[in-house]
Coordinates of C-alpha atoms in Angstrom, one line a residue:
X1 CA -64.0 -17.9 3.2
X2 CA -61.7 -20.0 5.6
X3 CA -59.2 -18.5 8.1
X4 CA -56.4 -20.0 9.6
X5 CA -53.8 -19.3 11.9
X6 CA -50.0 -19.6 11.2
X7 CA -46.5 -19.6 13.4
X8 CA -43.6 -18.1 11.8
X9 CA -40.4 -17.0 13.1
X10 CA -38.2 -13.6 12.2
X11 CA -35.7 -11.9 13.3
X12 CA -35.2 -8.3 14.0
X13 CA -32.0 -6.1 14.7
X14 CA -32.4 -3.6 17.1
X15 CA -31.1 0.0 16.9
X16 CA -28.2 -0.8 18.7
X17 CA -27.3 -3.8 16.7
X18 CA -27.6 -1.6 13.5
X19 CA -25.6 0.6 15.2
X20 CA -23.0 -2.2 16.1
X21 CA -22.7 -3.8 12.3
X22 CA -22.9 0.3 10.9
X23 CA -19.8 0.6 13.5
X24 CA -18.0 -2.7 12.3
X25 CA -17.9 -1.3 8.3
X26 CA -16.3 1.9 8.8
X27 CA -13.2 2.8 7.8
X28 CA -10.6 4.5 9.9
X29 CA -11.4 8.4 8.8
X30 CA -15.2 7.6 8.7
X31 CA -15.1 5.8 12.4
X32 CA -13.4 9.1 13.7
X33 CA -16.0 11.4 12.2
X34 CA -18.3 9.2 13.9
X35 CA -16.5 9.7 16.9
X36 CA -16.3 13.5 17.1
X37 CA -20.0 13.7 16.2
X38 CA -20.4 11.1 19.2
X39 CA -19.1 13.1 21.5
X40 CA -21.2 16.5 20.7
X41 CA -24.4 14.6 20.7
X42 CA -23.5 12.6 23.7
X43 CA -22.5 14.5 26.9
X44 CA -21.9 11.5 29.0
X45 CA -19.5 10.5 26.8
X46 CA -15.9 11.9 26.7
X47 CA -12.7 11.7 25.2
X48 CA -9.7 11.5 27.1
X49 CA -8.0 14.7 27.3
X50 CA -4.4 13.4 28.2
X51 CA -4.0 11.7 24.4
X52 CA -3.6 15.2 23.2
X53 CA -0.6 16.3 25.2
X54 CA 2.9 15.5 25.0
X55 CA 3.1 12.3 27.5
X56 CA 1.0 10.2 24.4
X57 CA 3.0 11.5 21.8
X58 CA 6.2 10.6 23.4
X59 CA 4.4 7.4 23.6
X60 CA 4.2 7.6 20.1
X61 CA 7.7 8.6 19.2
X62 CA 8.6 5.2 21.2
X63 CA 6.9 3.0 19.6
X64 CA 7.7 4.4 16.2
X65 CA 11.3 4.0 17.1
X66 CA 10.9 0.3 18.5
X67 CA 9.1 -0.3 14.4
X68 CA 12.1 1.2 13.2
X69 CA 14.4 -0.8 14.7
X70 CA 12.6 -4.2 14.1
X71 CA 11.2 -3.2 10.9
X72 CA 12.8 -0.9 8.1
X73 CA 9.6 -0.7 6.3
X74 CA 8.3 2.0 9.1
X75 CA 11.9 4.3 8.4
X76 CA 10.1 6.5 5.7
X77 CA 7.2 7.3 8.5
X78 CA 9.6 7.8 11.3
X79 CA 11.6 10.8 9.8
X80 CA 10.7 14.1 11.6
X81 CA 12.2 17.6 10.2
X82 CA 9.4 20.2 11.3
X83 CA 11.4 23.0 12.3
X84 CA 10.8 25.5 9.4
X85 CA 7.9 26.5 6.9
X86 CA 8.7 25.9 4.2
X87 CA 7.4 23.1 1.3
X88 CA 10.6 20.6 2.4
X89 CA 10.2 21.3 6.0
X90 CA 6.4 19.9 6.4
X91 CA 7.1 16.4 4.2
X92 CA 8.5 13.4 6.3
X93 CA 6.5 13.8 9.7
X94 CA 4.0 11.5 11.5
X95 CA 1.1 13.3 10.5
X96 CA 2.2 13.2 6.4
X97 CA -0.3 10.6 5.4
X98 CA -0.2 10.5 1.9
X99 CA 1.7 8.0 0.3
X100 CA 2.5 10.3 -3.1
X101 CA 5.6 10.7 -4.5
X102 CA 5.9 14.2 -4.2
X103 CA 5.5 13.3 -0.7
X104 CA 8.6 10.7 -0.5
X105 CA 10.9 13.1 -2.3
X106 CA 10.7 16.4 -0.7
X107 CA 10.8 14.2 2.6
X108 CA 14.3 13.2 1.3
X109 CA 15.2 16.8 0.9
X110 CA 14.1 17.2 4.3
X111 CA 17.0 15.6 5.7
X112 CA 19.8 16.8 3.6
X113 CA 21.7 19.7 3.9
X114 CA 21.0 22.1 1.0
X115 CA 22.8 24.9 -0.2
X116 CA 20.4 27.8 0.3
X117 CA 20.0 28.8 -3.5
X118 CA 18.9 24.7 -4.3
X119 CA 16.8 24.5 -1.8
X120 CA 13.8 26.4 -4.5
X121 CA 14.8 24.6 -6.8
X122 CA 14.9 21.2 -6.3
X123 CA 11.4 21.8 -4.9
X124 CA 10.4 23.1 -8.0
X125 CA 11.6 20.2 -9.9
X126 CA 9.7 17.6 -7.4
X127 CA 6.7 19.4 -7.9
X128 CA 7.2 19.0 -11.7
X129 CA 7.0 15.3 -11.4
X130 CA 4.9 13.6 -13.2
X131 CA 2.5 10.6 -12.3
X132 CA 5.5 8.0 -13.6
X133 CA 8.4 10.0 -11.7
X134 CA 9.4 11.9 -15.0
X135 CA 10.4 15.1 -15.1
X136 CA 8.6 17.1 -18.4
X137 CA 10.3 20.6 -17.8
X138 CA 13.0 22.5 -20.1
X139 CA 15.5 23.3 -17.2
X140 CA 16.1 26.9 -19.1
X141 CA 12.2 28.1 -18.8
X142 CA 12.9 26.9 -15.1
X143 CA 16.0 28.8 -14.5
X144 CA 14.2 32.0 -16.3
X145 CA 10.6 31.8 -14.1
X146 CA 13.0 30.9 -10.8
X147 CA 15.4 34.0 -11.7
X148 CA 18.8 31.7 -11.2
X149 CA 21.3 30.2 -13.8
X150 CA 20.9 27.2 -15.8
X151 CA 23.8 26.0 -13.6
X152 CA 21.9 26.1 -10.6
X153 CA 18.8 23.9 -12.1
X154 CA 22.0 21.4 -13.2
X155 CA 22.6 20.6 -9.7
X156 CA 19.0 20.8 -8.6
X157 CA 18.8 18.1 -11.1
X158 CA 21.3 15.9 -9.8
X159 CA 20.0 16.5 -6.3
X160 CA 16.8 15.2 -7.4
X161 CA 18.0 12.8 -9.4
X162 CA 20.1 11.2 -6.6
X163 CA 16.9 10.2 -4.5
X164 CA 14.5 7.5 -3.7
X165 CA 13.1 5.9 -5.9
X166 CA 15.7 5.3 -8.5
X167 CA 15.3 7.2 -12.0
X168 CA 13.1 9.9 -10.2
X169 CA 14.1 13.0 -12.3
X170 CA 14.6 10.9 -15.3
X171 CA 13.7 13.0 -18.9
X172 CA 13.5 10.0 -21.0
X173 CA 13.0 5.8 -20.9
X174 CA 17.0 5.9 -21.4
X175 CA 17.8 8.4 -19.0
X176 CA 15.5 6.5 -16.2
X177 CA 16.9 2.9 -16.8
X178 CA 20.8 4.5 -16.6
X179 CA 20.6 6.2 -13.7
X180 CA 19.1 3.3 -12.1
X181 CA 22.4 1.1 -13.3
X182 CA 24.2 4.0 -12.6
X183 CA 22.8 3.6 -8.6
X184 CA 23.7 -0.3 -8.9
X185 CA 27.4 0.6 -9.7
X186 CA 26.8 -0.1 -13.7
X187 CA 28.2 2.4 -14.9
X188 CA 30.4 0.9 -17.5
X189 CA 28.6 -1.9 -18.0
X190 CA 27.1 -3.7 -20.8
X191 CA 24.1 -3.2 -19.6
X192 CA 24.6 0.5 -19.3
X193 CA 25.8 0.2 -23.4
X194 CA 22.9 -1.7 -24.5
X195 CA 20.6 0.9 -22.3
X196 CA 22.6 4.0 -24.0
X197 CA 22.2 2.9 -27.9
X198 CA 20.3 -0.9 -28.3
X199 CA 16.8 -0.2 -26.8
X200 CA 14.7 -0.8 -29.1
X201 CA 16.5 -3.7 -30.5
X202 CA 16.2 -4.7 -26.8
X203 CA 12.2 -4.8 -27.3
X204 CA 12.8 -6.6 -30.3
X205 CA 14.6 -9.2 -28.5
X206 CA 17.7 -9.0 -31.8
X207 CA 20.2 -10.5 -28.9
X208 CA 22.2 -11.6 -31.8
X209 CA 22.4 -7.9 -33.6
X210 CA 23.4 -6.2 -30.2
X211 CA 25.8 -9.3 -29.3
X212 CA 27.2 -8.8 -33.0
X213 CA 28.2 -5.1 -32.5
X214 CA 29.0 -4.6 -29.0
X215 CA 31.6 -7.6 -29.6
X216 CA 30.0 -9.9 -26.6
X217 CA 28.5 -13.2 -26.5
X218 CA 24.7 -13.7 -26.4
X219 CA 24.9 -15.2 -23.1
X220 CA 26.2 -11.8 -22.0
X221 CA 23.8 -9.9 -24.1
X222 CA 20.9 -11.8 -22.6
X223 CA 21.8 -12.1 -19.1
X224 CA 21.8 -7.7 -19.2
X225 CA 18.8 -7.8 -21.1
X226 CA 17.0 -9.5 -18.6
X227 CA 18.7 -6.8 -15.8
X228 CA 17.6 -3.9 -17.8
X229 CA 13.7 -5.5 -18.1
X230 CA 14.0 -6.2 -14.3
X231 CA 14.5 -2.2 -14.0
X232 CA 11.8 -0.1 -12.9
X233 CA 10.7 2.7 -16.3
X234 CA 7.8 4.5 -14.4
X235 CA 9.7 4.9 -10.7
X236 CA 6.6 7.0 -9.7
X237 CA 4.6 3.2 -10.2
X238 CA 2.9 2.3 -7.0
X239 CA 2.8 6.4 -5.5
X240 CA -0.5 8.5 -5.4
X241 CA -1.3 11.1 -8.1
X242 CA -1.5 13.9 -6.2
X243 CA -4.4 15.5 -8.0
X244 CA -6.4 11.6 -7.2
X245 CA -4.9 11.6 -3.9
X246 CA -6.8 9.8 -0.8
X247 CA -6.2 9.9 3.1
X248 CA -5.1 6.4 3.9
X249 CA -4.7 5.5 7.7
X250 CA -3.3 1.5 8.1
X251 CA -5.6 -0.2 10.8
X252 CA -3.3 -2.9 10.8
X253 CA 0.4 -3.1 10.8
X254 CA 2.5 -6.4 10.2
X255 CA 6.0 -6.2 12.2
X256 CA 8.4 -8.6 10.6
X257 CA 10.9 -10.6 13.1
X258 CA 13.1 -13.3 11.9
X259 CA 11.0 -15.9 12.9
X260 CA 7.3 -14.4 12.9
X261 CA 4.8 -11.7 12.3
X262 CA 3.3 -8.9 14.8
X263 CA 0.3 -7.2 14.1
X264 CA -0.4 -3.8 15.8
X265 CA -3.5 -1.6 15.5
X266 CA -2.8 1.7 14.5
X267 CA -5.7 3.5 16.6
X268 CA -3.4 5.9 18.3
X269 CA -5.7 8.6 16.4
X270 CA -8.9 7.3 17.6
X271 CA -9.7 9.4 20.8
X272 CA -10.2 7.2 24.0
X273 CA -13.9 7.2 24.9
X274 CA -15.3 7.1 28.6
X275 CA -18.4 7.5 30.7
X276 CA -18.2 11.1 32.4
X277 CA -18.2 10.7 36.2
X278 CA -20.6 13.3 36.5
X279 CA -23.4 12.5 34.7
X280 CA -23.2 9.2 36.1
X281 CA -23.3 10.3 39.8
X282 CA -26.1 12.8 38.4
X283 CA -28.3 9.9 37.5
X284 CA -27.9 8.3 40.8
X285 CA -28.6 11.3 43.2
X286 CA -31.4 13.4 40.9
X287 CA -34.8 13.2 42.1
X288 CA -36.1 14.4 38.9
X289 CA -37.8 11.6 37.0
X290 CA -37.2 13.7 33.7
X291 CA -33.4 13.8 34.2
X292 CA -33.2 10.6 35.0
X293 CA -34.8 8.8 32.0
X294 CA -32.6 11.6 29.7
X295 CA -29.4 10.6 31.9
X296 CA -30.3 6.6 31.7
X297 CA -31.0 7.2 28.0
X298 CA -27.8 8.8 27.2
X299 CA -25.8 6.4 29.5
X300 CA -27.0 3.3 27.4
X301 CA -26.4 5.1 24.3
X302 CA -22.8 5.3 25.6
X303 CA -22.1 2.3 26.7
X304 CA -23.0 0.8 23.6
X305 CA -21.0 3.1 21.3
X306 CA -17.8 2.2 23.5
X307 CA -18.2 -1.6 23.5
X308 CA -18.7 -1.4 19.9
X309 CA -15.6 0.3 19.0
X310 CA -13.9 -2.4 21.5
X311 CA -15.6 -5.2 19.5
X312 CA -14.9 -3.5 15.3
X313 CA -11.4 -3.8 17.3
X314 CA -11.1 -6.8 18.4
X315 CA -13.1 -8.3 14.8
X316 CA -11.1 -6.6 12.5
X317 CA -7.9 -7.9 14.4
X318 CA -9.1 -11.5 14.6
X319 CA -9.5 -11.6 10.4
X320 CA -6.4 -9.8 10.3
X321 CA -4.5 -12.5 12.4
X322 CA -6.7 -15.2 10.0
X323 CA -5.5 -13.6 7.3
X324 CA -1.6 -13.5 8.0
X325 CA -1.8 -17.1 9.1
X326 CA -3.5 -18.5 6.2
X327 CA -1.2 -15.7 3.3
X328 CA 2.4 -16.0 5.4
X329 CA 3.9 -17.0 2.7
X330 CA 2.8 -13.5 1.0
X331 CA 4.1 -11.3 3.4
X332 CA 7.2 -13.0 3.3
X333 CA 7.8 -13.5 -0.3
X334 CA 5.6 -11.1 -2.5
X335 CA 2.4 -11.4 -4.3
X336 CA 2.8 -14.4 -6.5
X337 CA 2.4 -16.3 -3.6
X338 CA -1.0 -15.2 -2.5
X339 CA -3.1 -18.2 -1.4
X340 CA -6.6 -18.6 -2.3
X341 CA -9.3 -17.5 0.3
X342 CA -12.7 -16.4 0.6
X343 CA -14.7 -15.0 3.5
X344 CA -16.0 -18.3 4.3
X345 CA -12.7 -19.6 5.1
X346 CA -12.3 -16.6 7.4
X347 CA -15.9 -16.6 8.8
X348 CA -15.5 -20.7 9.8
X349 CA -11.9 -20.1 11.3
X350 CA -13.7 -17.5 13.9
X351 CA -17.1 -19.0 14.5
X352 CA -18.6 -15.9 12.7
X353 CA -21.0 -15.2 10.4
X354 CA -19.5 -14.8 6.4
X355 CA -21.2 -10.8 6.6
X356 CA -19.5 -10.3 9.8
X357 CA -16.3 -10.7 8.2
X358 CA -16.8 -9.0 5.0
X359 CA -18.3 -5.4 7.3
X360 CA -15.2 -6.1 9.4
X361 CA -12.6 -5.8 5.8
X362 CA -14.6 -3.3 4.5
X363 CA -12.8 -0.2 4.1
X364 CA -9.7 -1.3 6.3
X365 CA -5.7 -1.6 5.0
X366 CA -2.9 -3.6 6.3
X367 CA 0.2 -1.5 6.1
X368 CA 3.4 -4.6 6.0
X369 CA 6.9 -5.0 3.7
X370 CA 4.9 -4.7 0.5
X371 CA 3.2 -1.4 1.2
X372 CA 0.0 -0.8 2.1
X373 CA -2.9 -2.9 0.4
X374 CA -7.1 -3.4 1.7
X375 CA -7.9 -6.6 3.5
X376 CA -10.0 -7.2 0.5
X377 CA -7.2 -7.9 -1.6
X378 CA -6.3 -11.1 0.6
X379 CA -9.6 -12.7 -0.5
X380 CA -9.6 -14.6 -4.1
X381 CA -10.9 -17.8 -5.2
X382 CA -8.4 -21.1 -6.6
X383 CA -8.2 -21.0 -10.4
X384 CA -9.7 -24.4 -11.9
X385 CA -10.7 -25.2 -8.2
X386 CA -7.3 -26.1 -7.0
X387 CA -6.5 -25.3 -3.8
X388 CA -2.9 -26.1 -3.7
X389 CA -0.7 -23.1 -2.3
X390 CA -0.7 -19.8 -4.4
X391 CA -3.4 -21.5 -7.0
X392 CA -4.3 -17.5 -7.4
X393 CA -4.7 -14.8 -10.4
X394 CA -1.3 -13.4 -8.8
X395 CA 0.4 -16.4 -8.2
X396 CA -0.8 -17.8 -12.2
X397 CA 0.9 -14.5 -13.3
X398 CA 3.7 -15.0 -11.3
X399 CA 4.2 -19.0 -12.7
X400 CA 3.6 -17.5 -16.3
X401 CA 6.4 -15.1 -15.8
X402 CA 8.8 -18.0 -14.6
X403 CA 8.0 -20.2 -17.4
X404 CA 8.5 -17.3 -19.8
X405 CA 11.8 -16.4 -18.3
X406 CA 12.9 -20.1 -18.3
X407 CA 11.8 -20.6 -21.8
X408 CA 14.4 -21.0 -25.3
X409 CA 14.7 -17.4 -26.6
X410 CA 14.7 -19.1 -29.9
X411 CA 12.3 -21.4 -29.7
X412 CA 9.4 -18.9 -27.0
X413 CA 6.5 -20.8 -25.8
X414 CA 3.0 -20.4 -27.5
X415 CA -0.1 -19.5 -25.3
X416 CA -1.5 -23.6 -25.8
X417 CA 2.1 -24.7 -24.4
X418 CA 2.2 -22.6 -21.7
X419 CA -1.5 -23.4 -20.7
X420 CA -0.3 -27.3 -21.1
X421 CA 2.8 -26.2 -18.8
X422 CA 1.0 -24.5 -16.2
X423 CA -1.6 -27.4 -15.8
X424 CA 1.3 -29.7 -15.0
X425 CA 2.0 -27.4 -12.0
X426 CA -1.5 -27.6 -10.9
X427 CA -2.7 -25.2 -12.1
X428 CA -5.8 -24.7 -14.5
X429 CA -5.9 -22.4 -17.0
X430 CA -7.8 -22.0 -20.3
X431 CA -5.3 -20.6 -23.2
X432 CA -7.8 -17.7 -23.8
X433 CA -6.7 -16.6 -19.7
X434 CA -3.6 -17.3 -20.3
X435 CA -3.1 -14.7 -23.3
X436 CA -5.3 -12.1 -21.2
X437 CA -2.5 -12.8 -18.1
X438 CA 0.2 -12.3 -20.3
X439 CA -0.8 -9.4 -22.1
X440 CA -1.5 -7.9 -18.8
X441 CA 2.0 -8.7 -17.7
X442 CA 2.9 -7.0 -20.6
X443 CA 4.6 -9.7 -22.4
X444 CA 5.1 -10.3 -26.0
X445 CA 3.2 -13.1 -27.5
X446 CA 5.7 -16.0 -29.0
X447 CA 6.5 -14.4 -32.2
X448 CA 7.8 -11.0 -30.3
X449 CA 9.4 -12.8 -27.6
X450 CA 11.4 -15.2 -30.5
X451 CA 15.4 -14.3 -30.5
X452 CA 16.8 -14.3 -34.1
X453 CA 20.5 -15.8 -33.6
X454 CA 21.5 -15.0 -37.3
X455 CA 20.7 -11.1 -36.7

């Protein structure tokens, strides 16, 4: 039996580090629970009373107003009507952070002035909305439950129906798509005619049939067409359900000037942490060797826990700067021009470590023009390697949708000629992606697309 001796090398993380990375990961509603429960096992750490008085929330007001008037995406959080108790009285304020649709429209009624005997029922219509913004409710049941006139749920319906998003209210796909042409001054259009009696022959693409009996050229029939597909038929699209709502507090928020981008941290809710006074003079003047090591103890603890909120701060800003530098083009134009990038790119930008960056996107959302979307959505890989800008599953959709758009309505493009197509552009596709992109785009294949100019 021979023995031997060997070198080797590890590394271990300490119990602070742990606690630093565990830190970095959370999310905004996690990292305050985390705080709270801090601060009652902590003594010599406290929160800074003066953040809930008034002086920080006119702080607040301010700086919502300065987003407001540099940035109209922050409008909808800046409305304030919290006089009264009642449903439409506690929608629109700061603390309203759920992004649902029956959210957004009783914060509309919020700000108008209501005749007393609509205010019930336009509430009750809002909170008959369903998930696509449709309302499912015979308006003479409503009238009978709510003990008013069919009359009164008429106007309540037009109140409702006069809101943000367009089409809200809407009973049916025809109903939706006209009062959304009906917002756009369309009125009497041929749009509004084709929307009113040709739909289906409108997913059918029979330009010629439509042209043929509303006595207009194809040119004309098309060029609605393509306005009515560009409407919105689910205006509730893009809102929380409320019965799958979730909390969601933006860590970051892009402010849009003419010529650049802002980024703010929303931590206005995370309580200011300090070292109490007391305990630390304690520590220095005890002569009790017992209270000393506890007080030394806790003080470390402490410390620790404040620079590492400090530091998940100044990380998770750093990739978020990363991030708007390398996707500008995004946040100025929309998704289809979402570069490719992965957490390496991010990690070598800062001089970090690739799991640093992926704890410090974990859980955390960018609030900008678009909405509100997680960091991790900025992170996707080049299709067929390319790395030219927007070679990403968004941007592919958004070139198939331009080539479809662009293509002869008689003569539609087959899945091989659009995969052909889209190569020339850089980008590579195989034709089995390219049918799976446009049937989740929801567009016909070539034979439903085709336009019949004899019919």
């Amino acid at each position: 039996m021979e023995l031997s001796l060997s070198q080797k090398q590890t590394q271990t993380l300490s119990p602070q580090m742990m606690q630093s990375m565990e830190i970095l990961q959370m999310g905004s509603q996690e990292l305050l629970e985390y705080i709270e429960e801090a601060v009652q096992e902590n003594p010599v750490l406290e929160v800074d009373e003066h953040r809930a008085g008034e002086e920080p929330f006119a702080d607040l007001q301010r700086k919502l107003e300065w987003l407001e008037s540099t940035d109209p995406q922050n409008r909808y959080y800046h409305q304030q009507d919290n006089e009264e108790d009642n449903p439409i009285e506690r929608f629109g304020g700061v603390d309203a952070g759920e992004e649902s649709l029956y959210r957004y429209v009783l914060s509309q009624l919020a700000t108008m002035d209501l005749a007393e005997e609509l205010r019930e029922p336009c509430v009750y219509l809002v909170e008959s909305l369903d998930a696509n913004g449709w309302l499912d409710e015979d308006l003479d049941a409503a009238a009978a439950e709510l003990g008013v006139t069919r009359e009164t749920m008429d106007r309540a319906l037009e109140v409702v129906q006069s809101l943000e998003p367009a089409g809200v209210g809407a009973r049916s796909l025809k109903e939706c798509l006209a009062l959304q042409l009906k917002r756009r001054g369309e009125e009497d259009s041929l749009a509004m005619k084709i929307v009113e009696g040709y739909l289906d022959a409108v997913a059918k693409c029979r330009y010629g049939l439509i042209a043929k009996e509303l006595e207009a050229s194809q040119e004309e029939v098309r060029s609605a067409c393509e306005r009515i597909k560009r409407l919105e038929p689910r205006p509730g699209t893009g809102f929380a359900a409320r019965e799958n709502l979730t909390y969601i507090t933006p860590d970051i928020i892009v402010v849009s000037f003419a010529d650049h981008f802002e980024l703010l941290t929303n931590d206005y809710f995370f309580p200011t942490l300090h070292l109490s006074g007391y305990y630390q003079n304690l520590l220095k003047e005890s002569g009790d060797k017992e209270v000393q090591d506890y007080l030394a103890d806790k003080v470390r603890q402490a410390k620790w826990v404040v620079r590492s909120i400090e530091q998940r701060r100044s990380t998770l800003l750093e990739c978020a700067q990363c991030i708007l530098d390398v996707q500008e083009a995004f946040f100025r134009k929309g998704a289809g021009y979402l570069r490719p990038m992965t957490l390496a790119d991010v990690a070598g930008k800062l001089g970090v470590h690739e799991s640093t960056v992926s704890r410090a996107v974990k859980d955390k959302y960018i609030q900008c023009a678009m909405g509100v979307y997680p960091l991790s959505y900025f992170f996707s890989r080049g299709l067929g390697g390319q790395e030219r800008e927007g070679a990403s599953p968004e941007a592919a959709k958004a070139l198939l949708k331009r080539l479809v758009a662009e293509e002869d309505p008689q003569k539609p493009l087959s899945d091989q000629k659009l995969c052909l197509l889209m190569e020339q552009e850089g980008c590579l596709l195989s034709r089995r992606t390219v049918a799976k992109y446009r049937d989740e785009l929801g567009i016909p294949n070539a034979a439903g697309r085709r336009t019949y100019s004899d019919k």
